[in-house]
Amino acid sequence: MAAATATATTWQGLPAIALQLPGGDSALIALQGAQVLSWVASGQQRLFLSPLAAHDGHTPIRGGIPVCFPQFNQRGPLVKHGFARSMAWSADAQNAKVLADGAMELVLTLQDSEATRAVWPHAFEAQLCVQLRPAALTVQLKVHNLGRQELPFTAALHSYLQMPLPVEQMQLKGLDGLKFWDAVADTHPVQQGPLGFGVETDRVYSRPAQTLQLQSTAGAPWLEIGQEADWSETVVWNPGPDLCAQLADMEPEGYRQMLCVEAAAIDAPVVLAPGQRWQAAQRLSCL
């Protein structure tokens, strides 16, 4: 039987590491941003990556699973979604592990530097742990405060999910009854039934107690999405036709192929005491 492998490679000229399981499932992770760019499970691509995504080594890459750290969106003085998604993380394919259950695990690391301390005066180590299993992907963000002062941050795994059908034929179940902030309308209603798509959607929900199910409006299953308790919110985003047309790194109809369902800790910053650690994971499973 073939063995699981981890191989140093490139994507659009950028350093990357490819994970491959004997059954055919695979993942591709760019060192820029520790960003998962591809996840193929059960023979199908599960993550959306824009054909127009930047690949110059410093501009954020549109698609996959960007890591937002140490700031979400523009909720603070740093660059939008923080500096981590544009920086080179450290990882070595030779250090990838095969776990007892057969999963392939890769750990990528980002530490503070002169460049980060110039804009964010904290000593830290962030790690992204990617675990590839048959029909499942787990991505875990870990943060360690290496400094002598409190370390406050917000963060998210900004997962771009590939739609098997146009997004208006898809729905997200599991948010029913939750109050949310609708960032488009700036209102705070309560979710009623499954969430549908087709127009600009930008919503912040309290983390649901249950896993979410992404399926077609006809009921055909696609993905299950779960997140650990230390992610306090779930963000659901799709630019819709008007905003998508304004995004230089998206095709005009690209919004129909994707949906972001993000594990987030954003409404109240996480605050780590000196030496303290924090971690939280998002799990994606094929249905």
PDB file of C-alpha atoms in Angstrom:
ATOM      1  CA  MET A   1       0.000   0.000   0.000  1.00  0.00           C
ATOM      2  CA  ALA A   2       1.301   3.455  -0.873  1.00  0.00           C
ATOM      3  CA  ALA A   3       2.346   5.762   1.957  1.00  0.00           C
ATOM      4  CA  ALA A   4       1.204   9.285   2.749  1.00  0.00           C
ATOM      5  CA  THR A   5       3.666  11.862   1.462  1.00  0.00           C
ATOM      6  CA  ALA A   6       4.640  15.497   1.988  1.00  0.00           C
ATOM      7  CA  THR A   7       6.565  17.164  -0.812  1.00  0.00           C
ATOM      8  CA  ALA A   8       8.150  20.582  -1.241  1.00  0.00           C
ATOM      9  CA  THR A   9       6.757  22.174  -4.413  1.00  0.00           C
ATOM     10  CA  THR A  10       5.606  25.533  -5.782  1.00  0.00           C
ATOM     11  CA  TRP A  11       2.339  27.253  -6.664  1.00  0.00           C
ATOM     12  CA  GLN A  12       2.585  30.031  -9.257  1.00  0.00           C
ATOM     13  CA  GLY A  13       6.275  30.268  -8.387  1.00  0.00           C
ATOM     14  CA  LEU A  14       5.676  30.519  -4.628  1.00  0.00           C
ATOM     15  CA  PRO A  15       7.056  27.919  -2.173  1.00  0.00           C
ATOM     16  CA  ALA A  16       4.451  25.376  -1.102  1.00  0.00           C
ATOM     17  CA  ILE A  17       4.097  21.932   0.441  1.00  0.00           C
ATOM     18  CA  ALA A  18       1.850  19.230  -1.007  1.00  0.00           C
ATOM     19  CA  LEU A  19       0.267  16.555   1.192  1.00  0.00           C
ATOM     20  CA  GLN A  20      -1.007  13.337  -0.382  1.00  0.00           C
ATOM     21  CA  LEU A  21      -2.852  10.395   1.152  1.00  0.00           C
ATOM     22  CA  PRO A  22      -2.770   6.881  -0.323  1.00  0.00           C
ATOM     23  CA  GLY A  23      -6.477   7.075  -1.200  1.00  0.00           C
ATOM     24  CA  GLY A  24      -5.977  10.163  -3.363  1.00  0.00           C
ATOM     25  CA  ASP A  25      -6.994  13.001  -1.039  1.00  0.00           C
ATOM     26  CA  SER A  26      -4.561  15.904  -1.113  1.00  0.00           C
ATOM     27  CA  ALA A  27      -3.848  19.397   0.175  1.00  0.00           C
ATOM     28  CA  LEU A  28      -1.549  22.176  -1.011  1.00  0.00           C
ATOM     29  CA  ILE A  29      -0.265  24.757   1.476  1.00  0.00           C
ATOM     30  CA  ALA A  30       1.612  27.923   0.504  1.00  0.00           C
ATOM     31  CA  LEU A  31       4.329  29.128   2.868  1.00  0.00           C
ATOM     32  CA  GLN A  32       3.021  32.656   2.283  1.00  0.00           C
ATOM     33  CA  GLY A  33       0.436  33.036   5.003  1.00  0.00           C
ATOM     34  CA  ALA A  34       0.484  29.296   5.834  1.00  0.00           C
ATOM     35  CA  GLN A  35      -2.430  29.329   3.419  1.00  0.00           C
ATOM     36  CA  VAL A  36      -4.161  26.108   2.405  1.00  0.00           C
ATOM     37  CA  LEU A  37      -4.772  26.644  -1.317  1.00  0.00           C
ATOM     38  CA  SER A  38      -6.271  23.312  -2.317  1.00  0.00           C
ATOM     39  CA  TRP A  39      -8.073  20.426  -0.656  1.00  0.00           C
ATOM     40  CA  VAL A  40      -9.160  17.572  -2.888  1.00  0.00           C
ATOM     41  CA  ALA A  41     -11.360  15.007  -1.158  1.00  0.00           C
ATOM     42  CA  SER A  42     -13.356  12.149  -2.654  1.00  0.00           C
ATOM     43  CA  GLY A  43     -12.038  13.239  -6.048  1.00  0.00           C
ATOM     44  CA  GLN A  44     -13.420  16.788  -5.846  1.00  0.00           C
ATOM     45  CA  GLN A  45     -11.907  20.194  -5.103  1.00  0.00           C
ATOM     46  CA  ARG A  46     -13.424  21.538  -1.877  1.00  0.00           C
ATOM     47  CA  LEU A  47     -11.733  24.957  -1.661  1.00  0.00           C
ATOM     48  CA  PHE A  48     -12.227  27.901  -3.987  1.00  0.00           C
ATOM     49  CA  LEU A  49      -9.138  29.644  -5.366  1.00  0.00           C
ATOM     50  CA  SER A  50      -9.659  32.568  -7.706  1.00  0.00           C
ATOM     51  CA  PRO A  51      -7.979  32.182 -11.124  1.00  0.00           C
ATOM     52  CA  LEU A  52      -6.999  35.858 -10.751  1.00  0.00           C
ATOM     53  CA  ALA A  53      -5.448  35.435  -7.281  1.00  0.00           C
ATOM     54  CA  ALA A  54      -2.236  37.399  -6.712  1.00  0.00           C
ATOM     55  CA  HIS A  55       1.008  35.428  -6.585  1.00  0.00           C
ATOM     56  CA  ASP A  56       3.687  38.088  -6.146  1.00  0.00           C
ATOM     57  CA  GLY A  57       4.712  36.813  -2.716  1.00  0.00           C
ATOM     58  CA  HIS A  58       3.323  39.678  -0.632  1.00  0.00           C
ATOM     59  CA  THR A  59      -0.207  40.500  -1.832  1.00  0.00           C
ATOM     60  CA  PRO A  60      -2.916  38.422  -0.083  1.00  0.00           C
ATOM     61  CA  ILE A  61      -3.990  35.365  -2.084  1.00  0.00           C
ATOM     62  CA  ARG A  62      -7.730  35.294  -2.886  1.00  0.00           C
ATOM     63  CA  GLY A  63      -9.052  31.878  -1.940  1.00  0.00           C
ATOM     64  CA  GLY A  64      -8.157  28.767   0.005  1.00  0.00           C
ATOM     65  CA  ILE A  65      -7.960  29.324   3.769  1.00  0.00           C
ATOM     66  CA  PRO A  66      -6.256  32.645   4.594  1.00  0.00           C
ATOM     67  CA  VAL A  67      -5.156  33.120   8.214  1.00  0.00           C
ATOM     68  CA  CYS A  68      -6.377  36.441   9.619  1.00  0.00           C
ATOM     69  CA  PHE A  69      -4.030  37.381  12.489  1.00  0.00           C
ATOM     70  CA  PRO A  70      -3.488  39.393  14.661  1.00  0.00           C
ATOM     71  CA  GLN A  71      -6.384  41.529  13.416  1.00  0.00           C
ATOM     72  CA  PHE A  72      -9.642  40.677  11.686  1.00  0.00           C
ATOM     73  CA  ASN A  73     -10.731  42.895   8.796  1.00  0.00           C
ATOM     74  CA  GLN A  74     -10.186  46.584   9.557  1.00  0.00           C
ATOM     75  CA  ARG A  75     -11.020  46.303  13.269  1.00  0.00           C
ATOM     76  CA  GLY A  76      -7.803  47.948  14.388  1.00  0.00           C
ATOM     77  CA  PRO A  77      -4.764  49.900  13.181  1.00  0.00           C
ATOM     78  CA  LEU A  78      -3.066  47.117  11.214  1.00  0.00           C
ATOM     79  CA  VAL A  79      -3.349  46.206   7.555  1.00  0.00           C
ATOM     80  CA  LYS A  80      -6.709  44.576   6.712  1.00  0.00           C
ATOM     81  CA  HIS A  81      -6.925  41.073   8.232  1.00  0.00           C
ATOM     82  CA  GLY A  82      -3.472  41.471   9.814  1.00  0.00           C
ATOM     83  CA  PHE A  83       0.016  40.813   8.515  1.00  0.00           C
ATOM     84  CA  ALA A  84       0.176  37.019   8.920  1.00  0.00           C
ATOM     85  CA  ARG A  85      -1.508  36.164   5.612  1.00  0.00           C
ATOM     86  CA  SER A  86       1.094  38.097   3.617  1.00  0.00           C
ATOM     87  CA  MET A  87       4.233  36.895   5.421  1.00  0.00           C
ATOM     88  CA  ALA A  88       6.400  33.831   4.844  1.00  0.00           C
ATOM     89  CA  TRP A  89       5.852  31.124   7.481  1.00  0.00           C
ATOM     90  CA  SER A  90       8.421  28.417   8.224  1.00  0.00           C
ATOM     91  CA  ALA A  91       7.785  24.756   7.443  1.00  0.00           C
ATOM     92  CA  ASP A  92       9.677  21.744   6.140  1.00  0.00           C
ATOM     93  CA  ALA A  93       8.001  18.932   4.228  1.00  0.00           C
ATOM     94  CA  GLN A  94      10.428  16.495   5.862  1.00  0.00           C
ATOM     95  CA  ASN A  95       8.962  17.348   9.263  1.00  0.00           C
ATOM     96  CA  ALA A  96       5.400  16.402   8.300  1.00  0.00           C
ATOM     97  CA  LYS A  97       4.070  13.506  10.360  1.00  0.00           C
ATOM     98  CA  VAL A  98       1.786  10.558   9.792  1.00  0.00           C
ATOM     99  CA  LEU A  99      -0.445  10.287  12.874  1.00  0.00           C
ATOM    100  CA  ALA A 100      -1.706   7.111  14.493  1.00  0.00           C
ATOM    101  CA  ASP A 101      -5.033   7.326  12.637  1.00  0.00           C
ATOM    102  CA  GLY A 102      -3.246   7.721   9.291  1.00  0.00           C
ATOM    103  CA  ALA A 103      -3.723  11.498   9.043  1.00  0.00           C
ATOM    104  CA  MET A 104      -0.942  13.586   7.514  1.00  0.00           C
ATOM    105  CA  GLU A 105       0.013  16.575   9.690  1.00  0.00           C
ATOM    106  CA  LEU A 106       2.029  19.641   8.722  1.00  0.00           C
ATOM    107  CA  VAL A 107       2.901  22.465  11.142  1.00  0.00           C
ATOM    108  CA  LEU A 108       3.839  25.951   9.898  1.00  0.00           C
ATOM    109  CA  THR A 109       5.299  28.614  12.193  1.00  0.00           C
ATOM    110  CA  LEU A 110       5.457  32.415  12.271  1.00  0.00           C
ATOM    111  CA  GLN A 111       7.432  34.294  14.926  1.00  0.00           C
ATOM    112  CA  ASP A 112       7.696  37.968  15.659  1.00  0.00           C
ATOM    113  CA  SER A 113      10.414  39.827  13.781  1.00  0.00           C
ATOM    114  CA  GLU A 114      11.676  43.344  13.374  1.00  0.00           C
ATOM    115  CA  ALA A 115       9.030  43.825  10.670  1.00  0.00           C
ATOM    116  CA  THR A 116       6.124  42.658  12.855  1.00  0.00           C
ATOM    117  CA  ARG A 117       7.306  44.503  15.963  1.00  0.00           C
ATOM    118  CA  ALA A 118       7.456  47.729  13.958  1.00  0.00           C
ATOM    119  CA  VAL A 119       3.653  47.626  13.572  1.00  0.00           C
ATOM    120  CA  TRP A 120       2.628  45.369  16.488  1.00  0.00           C
ATOM    121  CA  PRO A 121       4.954  45.475  19.510  1.00  0.00           C
ATOM    122  CA  HIS A 122       4.522  41.924  20.776  1.00  0.00           C
ATOM    123  CA  ALA A 123       6.693  38.816  21.054  1.00  0.00           C
ATOM    124  CA  PHE A 124       4.743  35.784  19.849  1.00  0.00           C
ATOM    125  CA  GLU A 125       4.792  32.484  18.047  1.00  0.00           C
ATOM    126  CA  ALA A 126       1.877  31.470  15.824  1.00  0.00           C
ATOM    127  CA  GLN A 127       1.497  27.989  14.400  1.00  0.00           C
ATOM    128  CA  LEU A 128      -0.910  26.587  11.851  1.00  0.00           C
ATOM    129  CA  CYS A 129      -1.453  22.843  12.123  1.00  0.00           C
ATOM    130  CA  VAL A 130      -2.954  21.243   9.005  1.00  0.00           C
ATOM    131  CA  GLN A 131      -4.262  17.681   9.310  1.00  0.00           C
ATOM    132  CA  LEU A 132      -5.387  15.824   6.203  1.00  0.00           C
ATOM    133  CA  ARG A 133      -7.589  12.751   6.633  1.00  0.00           C
ATOM    134  CA  PRO A 134      -9.706  10.820   4.134  1.00  0.00           C
ATOM    135  CA  ALA A 135     -12.667  13.116   3.321  1.00  0.00           C
ATOM    136  CA  ALA A 136     -11.701  15.568   6.090  1.00  0.00           C
ATOM    137  CA  LEU A 137      -9.431  18.555   6.734  1.00  0.00           C
ATOM    138  CA  THR A 138      -8.653  20.095  10.132  1.00  0.00           C
ATOM    139  CA  VAL A 139      -6.885  23.462  10.383  1.00  0.00           C
ATOM    140  CA  GLN A 140      -5.829  24.643  13.835  1.00  0.00           C
ATOM    141  CA  LEU A 141      -4.358  28.033  14.741  1.00  0.00           C
ATOM    142  CA  LYS A 142      -2.148  28.218  17.834  1.00  0.00           C
ATOM    143  CA  VAL A 143      -0.800  31.405  19.449  1.00  0.00           C
ATOM    144  CA  HIS A 144       1.823  31.618  22.216  1.00  0.00           C
ATOM    145  CA  ASN A 145       2.594  34.866  24.037  1.00  0.00           C
ATOM    146  CA  LEU A 146       6.393  34.991  24.315  1.00  0.00           C
ATOM    147  CA  GLY A 147       6.478  38.514  25.717  1.00  0.00           C
ATOM    148  CA  ARG A 148       6.264  40.103  29.164  1.00  0.00           C
ATOM    149  CA  GLN A 149       3.017  41.977  28.536  1.00  0.00           C
ATOM    150  CA  GLU A 150      -0.509  40.950  27.658  1.00  0.00           C
ATOM    151  CA  LEU A 151      -1.046  39.989  24.030  1.00  0.00           C
ATOM    152  CA  PRO A 152      -4.476  40.928  22.590  1.00  0.00           C
ATOM    153  CA  PHE A 153      -5.517  39.753  19.135  1.00  0.00           C
ATOM    154  CA  THR A 154      -8.427  38.896  16.889  1.00  0.00           C
ATOM    155  CA  ALA A 155      -8.232  36.104  14.332  1.00  0.00           C
ATOM    156  CA  ALA A 156     -10.091  33.990  11.798  1.00  0.00           C
ATOM    157  CA  LEU A 157      -9.682  31.131   9.365  1.00  0.00           C
ATOM    158  CA  HIS A 158     -11.184  32.804   6.292  1.00  0.00           C
ATOM    159  CA  SER A 159     -12.176  29.575   4.512  1.00  0.00           C
ATOM    160  CA  TYR A 160     -13.275  29.895   0.871  1.00  0.00           C
ATOM    161  CA  LEU A 161     -15.417  26.862   0.068  1.00  0.00           C
ATOM    162  CA  GLN A 162     -15.878  25.660  -3.502  1.00  0.00           C
ATOM    163  CA  MET A 163     -19.517  25.365  -4.532  1.00  0.00           C
ATOM    164  CA  PRO A 164     -20.579  22.246  -6.482  1.00  0.00           C
ATOM    165  CA  LEU A 165     -23.488  24.289  -7.885  1.00  0.00           C
ATOM    166  CA  PRO A 166     -24.035  28.039  -8.361  1.00  0.00           C
ATOM    167  CA  VAL A 167     -24.180  29.582  -4.890  1.00  0.00           C
ATOM    168  CA  GLU A 168     -27.821  30.601  -5.300  1.00  0.00           C
ATOM    169  CA  GLN A 169     -28.594  26.858  -5.448  1.00  0.00           C
ATOM    170  CA  MET A 170     -26.830  26.240  -2.121  1.00  0.00           C
ATOM    171  CA  GLN A 171     -27.858  26.749   1.507  1.00  0.00           C
ATOM    172  CA  LEU A 172     -26.184  26.654   4.927  1.00  0.00           C
ATOM    173  CA  LYS A 173     -28.002  24.869   7.749  1.00  0.00           C
ATOM    174  CA  GLY A 174     -27.315  25.037  11.486  1.00  0.00           C
ATOM    175  CA  LEU A 175     -27.612  28.776  12.163  1.00  0.00           C
ATOM    176  CA  ASP A 176     -31.369  28.807  12.773  1.00  0.00           C
ATOM    177  CA  GLY A 177     -32.383  30.863  15.822  1.00  0.00           C
ATOM    178  CA  LEU A 178     -29.049  32.666  16.177  1.00  0.00           C
ATOM    179  CA  LYS A 179     -28.878  36.443  16.352  1.00  0.00           C
ATOM    180  CA  PHE A 180     -26.368  37.933  13.926  1.00  0.00           C
ATOM    181  CA  TRP A 181     -24.923  41.207  12.742  1.00  0.00           C
ATOM    182  CA  ASP A 182     -25.773  41.851   9.115  1.00  0.00           C
ATOM    183  CA  ALA A 183     -22.847  44.027   8.036  1.00  0.00           C
ATOM    184  CA  VAL A 184     -24.516  44.891   4.717  1.00  0.00           C
ATOM    185  CA  ALA A 185     -27.706  46.301   6.291  1.00  0.00           C
ATOM    186  CA  ASP A 186     -26.127  47.070   9.703  1.00  0.00           C
ATOM    187  CA  THR A 187     -28.946  45.295  11.523  1.00  0.00           C
ATOM    188  CA  HIS A 188     -29.090  42.563  14.195  1.00  0.00           C
ATOM    189  CA  PRO A 189     -31.887  40.145  13.243  1.00  0.00           C
ATOM    190  CA  VAL A 190     -32.355  36.469  14.139  1.00  0.00           C
ATOM    191  CA  GLN A 191     -31.690  33.742  11.581  1.00  0.00           C
ATOM    192  CA  GLN A 192     -34.847  32.018  10.405  1.00  0.00           C
ATOM    193  CA  GLY A 193     -34.264  28.658   8.724  1.00  0.00           C
ATOM    194  CA  PRO A 194     -31.387  27.833   6.352  1.00  0.00           C
ATOM    195  CA  LEU A 195     -29.279  30.672   4.971  1.00  0.00           C
ATOM    196  CA  GLY A 196     -29.514  31.166   1.211  1.00  0.00           C
ATOM    197  CA  PHE A 197     -27.318  33.157  -1.156  1.00  0.00           C
ATOM    198  CA  GLY A 198     -27.212  35.131  -4.395  1.00  0.00           C
ATOM    199  CA  VAL A 199     -26.796  38.708  -3.158  1.00  0.00           C
ATOM    200  CA  GLU A 200     -24.015  40.250  -1.061  1.00  0.00           C
ATOM    201  CA  THR A 201     -23.858  38.414   2.274  1.00  0.00           C
ATOM    202  CA  ASP A 202     -21.692  39.536   5.201  1.00  0.00           C
ATOM    203  CA  ARG A 203     -22.846  38.226   8.566  1.00  0.00           C
ATOM    204  CA  VAL A 204     -21.293  37.606  11.978  1.00  0.00           C
ATOM    205  CA  TYR A 205     -23.007  34.934  14.079  1.00  0.00           C
ATOM    206  CA  SER A 206     -22.280  33.692  17.562  1.00  0.00           C
ATOM    207  CA  ARG A 207     -20.586  30.322  17.175  1.00  0.00           C
ATOM    208  CA  PRO A 208     -23.313  27.691  16.754  1.00  0.00           C
ATOM    209  CA  ALA A 209     -23.313  24.808  19.223  1.00  0.00           C
ATOM    210  CA  GLN A 210     -23.757  22.319  16.388  1.00  0.00           C
ATOM    211  CA  THR A 211     -21.866  21.694  13.180  1.00  0.00           C
ATOM    212  CA  LEU A 212     -23.059  23.440  10.029  1.00  0.00           C
ATOM    213  CA  GLN A 213     -24.162  21.638   6.885  1.00  0.00           C
ATOM    214  CA  LEU A 214     -23.598  23.074   3.442  1.00  0.00           C
ATOM    215  CA  GLN A 215     -25.972  21.505   0.936  1.00  0.00           C
ATOM    216  CA  SER A 216     -27.931  22.230  -2.197  1.00  0.00           C
ATOM    217  CA  THR A 217     -31.372  23.787  -1.897  1.00  0.00           C
ATOM    218  CA  ALA A 218     -32.674  20.394  -3.064  1.00  0.00           C
ATOM    219  CA  GLY A 219     -31.007  18.782  -0.043  1.00  0.00           C
ATOM    220  CA  ALA A 220     -27.923  17.207  -1.650  1.00  0.00           C
ATOM    221  CA  PRO A 221     -25.122  17.251   0.991  1.00  0.00           C
ATOM    222  CA  TRP A 222     -21.694  18.776   0.329  1.00  0.00           C
ATOM    223  CA  LEU A 223     -19.727  19.730   3.463  1.00  0.00           C
ATOM    224  CA  GLU A 224     -20.008  19.693   7.235  1.00  0.00           C
ATOM    225  CA  ILE A 225     -18.254  22.558   9.036  1.00  0.00           C
ATOM    226  CA  GLY A 226     -17.338  22.455  12.710  1.00  0.00           C
ATOM    227  CA  GLN A 227     -15.326  24.762  14.933  1.00  0.00           C
ATOM    228  CA  GLU A 228     -13.933  24.519  18.452  1.00  0.00           C
ATOM    229  CA  ALA A 229     -15.342  26.609  21.288  1.00  0.00           C
ATOM    230  CA  ASP A 230     -12.445  29.073  21.440  1.00  0.00           C
ATOM    231  CA  TRP A 231     -13.686  30.431  18.120  1.00  0.00           C
ATOM    232  CA  SER A 232     -16.418  32.679  19.475  1.00  0.00           C
ATOM    233  CA  GLU A 233     -18.030  33.626  16.140  1.00  0.00           C
ATOM    234  CA  THR A 234     -18.849  32.303  12.686  1.00  0.00           C
ATOM    235  CA  VAL A 235     -18.594  34.698   9.744  1.00  0.00           C
ATOM    236  CA  VAL A 236     -20.452  33.971   6.496  1.00  0.00           C
ATOM    237  CA  TRP A 237     -19.422  36.015   3.451  1.00  0.00           C
ATOM    238  CA  ASN A 238     -20.161  36.114  -0.235  1.00  0.00           C
ATOM    239  CA  PRO A 239     -19.538  39.318  -2.238  1.00  0.00           C
ATOM    240  CA  GLY A 240     -22.545  38.936  -4.514  1.00  0.00           C
ATOM    241  CA  PRO A 241     -22.516  40.262  -8.111  1.00  0.00           C
ATOM    242  CA  ASP A 242     -22.006  43.982  -7.494  1.00  0.00           C
ATOM    243  CA  LEU A 243     -19.093  43.800  -5.055  1.00  0.00           C
ATOM    244  CA  CYS A 244     -17.512  40.880  -6.922  1.00  0.00           C
ATOM    245  CA  ALA A 245     -17.372  43.014 -10.088  1.00  0.00           C
ATOM    246  CA  GLN A 246     -15.271  45.530  -8.158  1.00  0.00           C
ATOM    247  CA  LEU A 247     -12.678  43.007  -6.939  1.00  0.00           C
ATOM    248  CA  ALA A 248      -9.647  42.976  -9.233  1.00  0.00           C
ATOM    249  CA  ASP A 249      -8.638  39.456  -8.189  1.00  0.00           C
ATOM    250  CA  MET A 250     -12.056  37.885  -8.819  1.00  0.00           C
ATOM    251  CA  GLU A 251     -13.782  37.020 -12.078  1.00  0.00           C
ATOM    252  CA  PRO A 252     -17.167  38.789 -12.459  1.00  0.00           C
ATOM    253  CA  GLU A 253     -19.096  35.545 -11.897  1.00  0.00           C
ATOM    254  CA  GLY A 254     -16.640  34.198  -9.315  1.00  0.00           C
ATOM    255  CA  TYR A 255     -19.033  34.843  -6.435  1.00  0.00           C
ATOM    256  CA  ARG A 256     -21.273  32.064  -7.764  1.00  0.00           C
ATOM    257  CA  GLN A 257     -18.497  29.496  -7.214  1.00  0.00           C
ATOM    258  CA  MET A 258     -17.589  30.267  -3.590  1.00  0.00           C
ATOM    259  CA  LEU A 259     -18.781  30.840  -0.059  1.00  0.00           C
ATOM    260  CA  CYS A 260     -16.711  31.868   2.948  1.00  0.00           C
ATOM    261  CA  VAL A 261     -17.644  30.189   6.230  1.00  0.00           C
ATOM    262  CA  GLU A 262     -15.106  31.455   8.722  1.00  0.00           C
ATOM    263  CA  ALA A 263     -14.153  30.344  12.210  1.00  0.00           C
ATOM    264  CA  ALA A 264     -13.504  33.616  14.025  1.00  0.00           C
ATOM    265  CA  ALA A 265     -12.649  35.247  17.343  1.00  0.00           C
ATOM    266  CA  ILE A 266     -13.391  38.891  16.624  1.00  0.00           C
ATOM    267  CA  ASP A 267     -16.135  40.545  18.673  1.00  0.00           C
ATOM    268  CA  ALA A 268     -13.966  40.525  21.817  1.00  0.00           C
ATOM    269  CA  PRO A 269     -10.179  40.202  21.453  1.00  0.00           C
ATOM    270  CA  VAL A 270      -8.441  37.146  22.832  1.00  0.00           C
ATOM    271  CA  VAL A 271      -6.035  38.352  25.529  1.00  0.00           C
ATOM    272  CA  LEU A 272      -3.090  36.127  26.489  1.00  0.00           C
ATOM    273  CA  ALA A 273      -1.092  36.696  29.665  1.00  0.00           C
ATOM    274  CA  PRO A 274       2.711  36.379  29.391  1.00  0.00           C
ATOM    275  CA  GLY A 275       3.551  32.773  28.560  1.00  0.00           C
ATOM    276  CA  GLN A 276      -0.082  31.814  27.895  1.00  0.00           C
ATOM    277  CA  ARG A 277      -1.170  29.765  24.884  1.00  0.00           C
ATOM    278  CA  TRP A 278      -4.398  29.664  22.841  1.00  0.00           C
ATOM    279  CA  GLN A 279      -5.561  27.326  20.109  1.00  0.00           C
ATOM    280  CA  ALA A 280      -8.709  26.619  18.101  1.00  0.00           C
ATOM    281  CA  ALA A 281      -9.518  24.522  15.039  1.00  0.00           C
ATOM    282  CA  GLN A 282     -11.972  24.423  12.155  1.00  0.00           C
ATOM    283  CA  ARG A 283     -12.920  21.017  10.741  1.00  0.00           C
ATOM    284  CA  LEU A 284     -14.258  20.427   7.246  1.00  0.00           C
ATOM    285  CA  SER A 285     -15.758  17.041   6.398  1.00  0.00           C
ATOM    286  CA  CYS A 286     -17.315  15.744   3.198  1.00  0.00           C
ATOM    287  CA  LEU A 287     -20.955  14.689   3.407  1.00  0.00           C
TER     288      LEU A 287
END
